[in-house]
Amino acid sequence: MDTKVVAVKGDLDDPDCPTRQVIDRIGDKWSVLVILHLAQGGMRFTELRGRVRGVTPKVLTRTLRALERDGLVSRRVYAEVPPRVEYALTDLGRSLIGPLDVLRTWAEEHITAIARSRERYDAA
């Protein structure tokens, strides 16, 4: 099947919008954490799972496959016994490090205000 990919400024309200689909992938909480950890270098599944605390093996596998499908993560299998698999960011995946660092910095700078807002809301 020949698919033509076109850069489009999409309608984010449309669930089929390609831009929205990319934002949904990047905005997934596990995707963000995986990308930020892989920014430190390639990792094996068990190492990555140990760093991304709280994720189940099934969800991590699904997240890595989706990121690989989107071209953000590469998967390299080494011909060893037992086989060794390493995940790393692609150039496209590395291009997300800057924007995600900005998002992380924003969250760190505003967590106190957000926590206070949650307390006020929950008390009401």
Short mmCIF file of N, CA and C in Angstrom, two decimals, residues 4-108:
data_model
loop_
_atom_site.label_atom_id
_atom_site.label_comp_id
_atom_site.label_asym_id
_atom_site.label_seq_id
_atom_site.Cartn_x
_atom_site.Cartn_y
_atom_site.Cartn_z
N LYS A 4 0.89 8.35 0.86
CA LYS A 4 1.52 9.63 0.67
C LYS A 4 1.41 10.42 1.96
N VAL A 5 2.55 10.85 2.50
CA VAL A 5 2.57 11.61 3.73
C VAL A 5 2.72 13.08 3.37
N VAL A 6 1.81 13.88 3.89
CA VAL A 6 1.80 15.30 3.58
C VAL A 6 1.82 16.09 4.89
N ALA A 7 2.68 17.11 4.95
CA ALA A 7 2.68 17.99 6.12
C ALA A 7 1.40 18.80 6.10
N VAL A 8 0.64 18.71 7.17
CA VAL A 8 -0.67 19.34 7.23
C VAL A 8 -0.82 20.05 8.56
N LYS A 9 -1.35 21.25 8.52
CA LYS A 9 -1.78 21.90 9.75
C LYS A 9 -3.18 21.39 9.97
N GLY A 10 -3.31 20.55 10.99
CA GLY A 10 -4.54 19.80 11.13
C GLY A 10 -5.60 20.44 11.99
N ASP A 11 -6.71 19.76 12.03
CA ASP A 11 -7.85 20.11 12.86
C ASP A 11 -7.76 19.24 14.10
N LEU A 12 -7.22 19.78 15.18
CA LEU A 12 -6.98 18.99 16.38
C LEU A 12 -8.26 18.46 17.02
N ASP A 13 -9.41 18.99 16.63
CA ASP A 13 -10.68 18.47 17.14
C ASP A 13 -11.08 17.18 16.46
N ASP A 14 -10.50 16.90 15.31
CA ASP A 14 -10.81 15.70 14.53
C ASP A 14 -9.93 14.54 15.03
N PRO A 15 -10.52 13.46 15.55
CA PRO A 15 -9.71 12.34 16.05
C PRO A 15 -8.84 11.68 14.98
N ASP A 16 -9.18 11.87 13.71
CA ASP A 16 -8.39 11.30 12.62
C ASP A 16 -7.30 12.23 12.12
N CYS A 17 -7.18 13.40 12.73
CA CYS A 17 -6.18 14.38 12.31
C CYS A 17 -4.78 13.81 12.59
N PRO A 18 -3.90 13.77 11.59
CA PRO A 18 -2.56 13.25 11.79
C PRO A 18 -1.78 14.01 12.88
N THR A 19 -1.95 15.31 12.94
CA THR A 19 -1.26 16.09 13.97
C THR A 19 -1.73 15.67 15.35
N ARG A 20 -3.02 15.47 15.50
CA ARG A 20 -3.57 15.04 16.79
C ARG A 20 -3.03 13.67 17.17
N GLN A 21 -2.90 12.79 16.20
CA GLN A 21 -2.39 11.45 16.47
C GLN A 21 -0.95 11.51 16.99
N VAL A 22 -0.14 12.40 16.43
CA VAL A 22 1.24 12.57 16.90
C VAL A 22 1.24 13.14 18.31
N ILE A 23 0.41 14.14 18.55
CA ILE A 23 0.33 14.74 19.89
C ILE A 23 -0.14 13.71 20.90
N ASP A 24 -1.10 12.88 20.52
CA ASP A 24 -1.57 11.82 21.42
C ASP A 24 -0.43 10.86 21.76
N ARG A 25 0.40 10.50 20.79
CA ARG A 25 1.52 9.59 21.03
C ARG A 25 2.53 10.23 21.98
N ILE A 26 2.93 11.46 21.67
CA ILE A 26 3.95 12.14 22.46
C ILE A 26 3.41 12.50 23.83
N GLY A 27 2.12 12.80 23.91
CA GLY A 27 1.53 13.21 25.17
C GLY A 27 1.20 12.07 26.12
N ASP A 28 1.32 10.85 25.66
CA ASP A 28 1.09 9.70 26.52
C ASP A 28 2.13 9.71 27.63
N LYS A 29 1.69 9.50 28.88
CA LYS A 29 2.62 9.64 30.01
C LYS A 29 3.78 8.66 29.93
N TRP A 30 3.55 7.46 29.45
CA TRP A 30 4.66 6.50 29.38
C TRP A 30 5.62 6.86 28.26
N SER A 31 5.10 7.36 27.14
CA SER A 31 5.97 7.76 26.03
C SER A 31 6.92 8.86 26.46
N VAL A 32 6.41 9.85 27.18
CA VAL A 32 7.25 10.96 27.65
C VAL A 32 8.37 10.42 28.53
N LEU A 33 8.03 9.56 29.48
CA LEU A 33 9.04 9.03 30.39
C LEU A 33 10.06 8.17 29.67
N VAL A 34 9.63 7.35 28.73
CA VAL A 34 10.54 6.51 27.96
C VAL A 34 11.50 7.38 27.17
N ILE A 35 10.98 8.38 26.50
CA ILE A 35 11.83 9.27 25.69
C ILE A 35 12.84 9.99 26.57
N LEU A 36 12.40 10.51 27.71
CA LEU A 36 13.33 11.22 28.60
C LEU A 36 14.41 10.30 29.14
N HIS A 37 14.08 9.06 29.44
CA HIS A 37 15.11 8.13 29.91
C HIS A 37 16.05 7.69 28.79
N LEU A 38 15.51 7.45 27.60
CA LEU A 38 16.36 7.06 26.47
C LEU A 38 17.23 8.22 25.99
N ALA A 39 16.90 9.43 26.40
CA ALA A 39 17.76 10.58 26.06
C ALA A 39 19.14 10.43 26.70
N GLN A 40 19.22 9.61 27.74
CA GLN A 40 20.50 9.37 28.42
C GLN A 40 21.34 8.33 27.68
N GLY A 41 20.77 7.65 26.71
CA GLY A 41 21.48 6.64 25.94
C GLY A 41 20.64 5.38 25.80
N GLY A 42 21.12 4.47 24.95
CA GLY A 42 20.40 3.23 24.71
C GLY A 42 20.29 2.39 25.97
N MET A 43 19.19 1.63 26.07
CA MET A 43 18.95 0.80 27.24
C MET A 43 18.27 -0.49 26.84
N ARG A 44 18.53 -1.50 27.66
CA ARG A 44 17.81 -2.76 27.53
C ARG A 44 16.44 -2.61 28.20
N PHE A 45 15.53 -3.50 27.86
CA PHE A 45 14.17 -3.44 28.37
C PHE A 45 14.14 -3.41 29.89
N THR A 46 14.88 -4.32 30.53
CA THR A 46 14.83 -4.40 32.00
C THR A 46 15.40 -3.14 32.65
N GLU A 47 16.42 -2.56 32.07
CA GLU A 47 16.97 -1.31 32.62
C GLU A 47 15.95 -0.19 32.49
N LEU A 48 15.33 -0.10 31.33
CA LEU A 48 14.32 0.94 31.10
C LEU A 48 13.13 0.74 32.03
N ARG A 49 12.70 -0.50 32.20
CA ARG A 49 11.58 -0.78 33.09
C ARG A 49 11.91 -0.40 34.53
N GLY A 50 13.15 -0.60 34.94
CA GLY A 50 13.56 -0.21 36.29
C GLY A 50 13.56 1.28 36.50
N ARG A 51 13.82 2.03 35.46
CA ARG A 51 13.84 3.49 35.57
C ARG A 51 12.45 4.10 35.46
N VAL A 52 11.61 3.53 34.61
CA VAL A 52 10.24 4.02 34.43
C VAL A 52 9.37 3.27 35.44
N ARG A 53 9.48 3.69 36.67
CA ARG A 53 8.77 2.99 37.74
C ARG A 53 7.26 3.11 37.58
N GLY A 54 6.57 2.02 37.87
CA GLY A 54 5.12 2.01 37.82
C GLY A 54 4.55 1.45 36.53
N VAL A 55 5.37 1.30 35.50
CA VAL A 55 4.87 0.78 34.23
C VAL A 55 4.95 -0.75 34.26
N THR A 56 3.92 -1.39 33.75
CA THR A 56 3.93 -2.84 33.67
C THR A 56 4.73 -3.26 32.43
N PRO A 57 5.26 -4.48 32.43
CA PRO A 57 5.99 -4.94 31.24
C PRO A 57 5.13 -4.88 29.97
N LYS A 58 3.87 -5.23 30.09
CA LYS A 58 2.97 -5.21 28.93
C LYS A 58 2.82 -3.80 28.37
N VAL A 59 2.62 -2.83 29.24
CA VAL A 59 2.43 -1.45 28.80
C VAL A 59 3.74 -0.89 28.25
N LEU A 60 4.87 -1.22 28.86
CA LEU A 60 6.16 -0.75 28.35
C LEU A 60 6.42 -1.33 26.97
N THR A 61 6.13 -2.60 26.79
CA THR A 61 6.29 -3.22 25.47
C THR A 61 5.43 -2.53 24.43
N ARG A 62 4.17 -2.28 24.77
CA ARG A 62 3.25 -1.59 23.85
C ARG A 62 3.76 -0.18 23.52
N THR A 63 4.25 0.52 24.54
CA THR A 63 4.75 1.88 24.34
C THR A 63 5.98 1.87 23.43
N LEU A 64 6.91 0.97 23.68
CA LEU A 64 8.12 0.88 22.86
C LEU A 64 7.78 0.53 21.41
N ARG A 65 6.85 -0.38 21.22
CA ARG A 65 6.44 -0.75 19.85
C ARG A 65 5.81 0.44 19.13
N ALA A 66 4.97 1.20 19.83
CA ALA A 66 4.33 2.36 19.22
C ALA A 66 5.36 3.42 18.87
N LEU A 67 6.32 3.66 19.78
CA LEU A 67 7.36 4.65 19.51
C LEU A 67 8.26 4.19 18.36
N GLU A 68 8.51 2.89 18.29
CA GLU A 68 9.30 2.35 17.17
C GLU A 68 8.54 2.51 15.86
N ARG A 69 7.26 2.21 15.89
CA ARG A 69 6.42 2.35 14.69
C ARG A 69 6.41 3.79 14.18
N ASP A 70 6.41 4.74 15.12
CA ASP A 70 6.39 6.15 14.74
C ASP A 70 7.78 6.69 14.38
N GLY A 71 8.80 5.85 14.48
CA GLY A 71 10.14 6.27 14.09
C GLY A 71 10.88 7.06 15.16
N LEU A 72 10.40 7.02 16.40
CA LEU A 72 11.03 7.77 17.48
C LEU A 72 12.06 6.94 18.25
N VAL A 73 11.89 5.63 18.21
CA VAL A 73 12.78 4.71 18.94
C VAL A 73 13.23 3.62 17.97
N SER A 74 14.48 3.21 18.11
CA SER A 74 14.98 2.07 17.34
C SER A 74 15.16 0.89 18.28
N ARG A 75 15.05 -0.28 17.73
CA ARG A 75 15.22 -1.54 18.48
C ARG A 75 16.31 -2.34 17.79
N ARG A 76 17.34 -2.66 18.54
CA ARG A 76 18.45 -3.41 17.96
C ARG A 76 18.60 -4.73 18.71
N VAL A 77 18.58 -5.83 17.94
CA VAL A 77 18.72 -7.16 18.51
C VAL A 77 20.14 -7.63 18.23
N TYR A 78 20.84 -8.04 19.28
CA TYR A 78 22.20 -8.55 19.16
C TYR A 78 22.15 -10.08 19.12
N ALA A 79 22.91 -10.67 18.20
CA ALA A 79 22.94 -12.12 18.04
C ALA A 79 23.82 -12.73 19.13
N GLU A 80 23.26 -12.84 20.30
CA GLU A 80 23.96 -13.41 21.44
C GLU A 80 23.05 -14.45 22.09
N VAL A 81 23.61 -15.24 22.97
CA VAL A 81 22.81 -16.19 23.73
C VAL A 81 22.98 -15.85 25.20
N PRO A 82 21.91 -15.43 25.89
CA PRO A 82 20.57 -15.15 25.34
C PRO A 82 20.60 -13.87 24.51
N PRO A 83 19.61 -13.72 23.63
CA PRO A 83 19.57 -12.52 22.78
C PRO A 83 19.49 -11.25 23.63
N ARG A 84 20.17 -10.23 23.16
CA ARG A 84 20.14 -8.95 23.85
C ARG A 84 19.46 -7.95 22.93
N VAL A 85 18.54 -7.18 23.49
CA VAL A 85 17.80 -6.17 22.73
C VAL A 85 18.04 -4.83 23.40
N GLU A 86 18.36 -3.83 22.58
CA GLU A 86 18.59 -2.49 23.12
C GLU A 86 17.71 -1.49 22.37
N TYR A 87 17.16 -0.58 23.14
CA TYR A 87 16.32 0.49 22.58
C TYR A 87 17.07 1.80 22.66
N ALA A 88 16.90 2.63 21.64
CA ALA A 88 17.56 3.94 21.60
C ALA A 88 16.68 4.92 20.84
N LEU A 89 16.90 6.19 21.09
CA LEU A 89 16.17 7.21 20.33
C LEU A 89 16.77 7.33 18.94
N THR A 90 15.92 7.54 17.98
CA THR A 90 16.35 7.87 16.62
C THR A 90 16.63 9.38 16.58
N ASP A 91 17.09 9.86 15.46
CA ASP A 91 17.27 11.31 15.30
C ASP A 91 15.95 12.04 15.53
N LEU A 92 14.88 11.47 15.00
CA LEU A 92 13.55 12.06 15.19
C LEU A 92 13.18 12.06 16.66
N GLY A 93 13.43 10.98 17.36
CA GLY A 93 13.15 10.91 18.79
C GLY A 93 13.99 11.91 19.58
N ARG A 94 15.25 12.05 19.21
CA ARG A 94 16.12 13.02 19.90
C ARG A 94 15.65 14.46 19.68
N SER A 95 14.94 14.69 18.58
CA SER A 95 14.44 16.05 18.33
C SER A 95 13.35 16.44 19.33
N LEU A 96 12.82 15.47 20.07
CA LEU A 96 11.80 15.75 21.09
C LEU A 96 12.40 16.12 22.45
N ILE A 97 13.67 15.88 22.65
CA ILE A 97 14.28 16.12 23.96
C ILE A 97 14.12 17.58 24.39
N GLY A 98 14.40 18.52 23.51
CA GLY A 98 14.27 19.94 23.85
C GLY A 98 12.85 20.31 24.27
N PRO A 99 11.84 20.02 23.44
CA PRO A 99 10.47 20.34 23.85
C PRO A 99 10.05 19.65 25.14
N LEU A 100 10.45 18.40 25.34
CA LEU A 100 10.07 17.70 26.58
C LEU A 100 10.80 18.27 27.79
N ASP A 101 12.03 18.73 27.61
CA ASP A 101 12.74 19.39 28.71
C ASP A 101 12.04 20.68 29.10
N VAL A 102 11.53 21.41 28.11
CA VAL A 102 10.78 22.64 28.40
C VAL A 102 9.53 22.30 29.19
N LEU A 103 8.83 21.25 28.80
CA LEU A 103 7.62 20.82 29.50
C LEU A 103 7.96 20.39 30.93
N ARG A 104 9.04 19.64 31.10
CA ARG A 104 9.44 19.20 32.44
C ARG A 104 9.80 20.39 33.31
N THR A 105 10.54 21.34 32.77
CA THR A 105 10.91 22.55 33.52
C THR A 105 9.66 23.32 33.93
N TRP A 106 8.72 23.45 33.01
CA TRP A 106 7.46 24.15 33.33
C TRP A 106 6.75 23.45 34.49
N ALA A 107 6.67 22.13 34.42
CA ALA A 107 5.99 21.36 35.48
C ALA A 107 6.70 21.56 36.82
N GLU A 108 8.01 21.51 36.82
CA GLU A 108 8.78 21.70 38.06
C GLU A 108 8.57 23.10 38.63
#
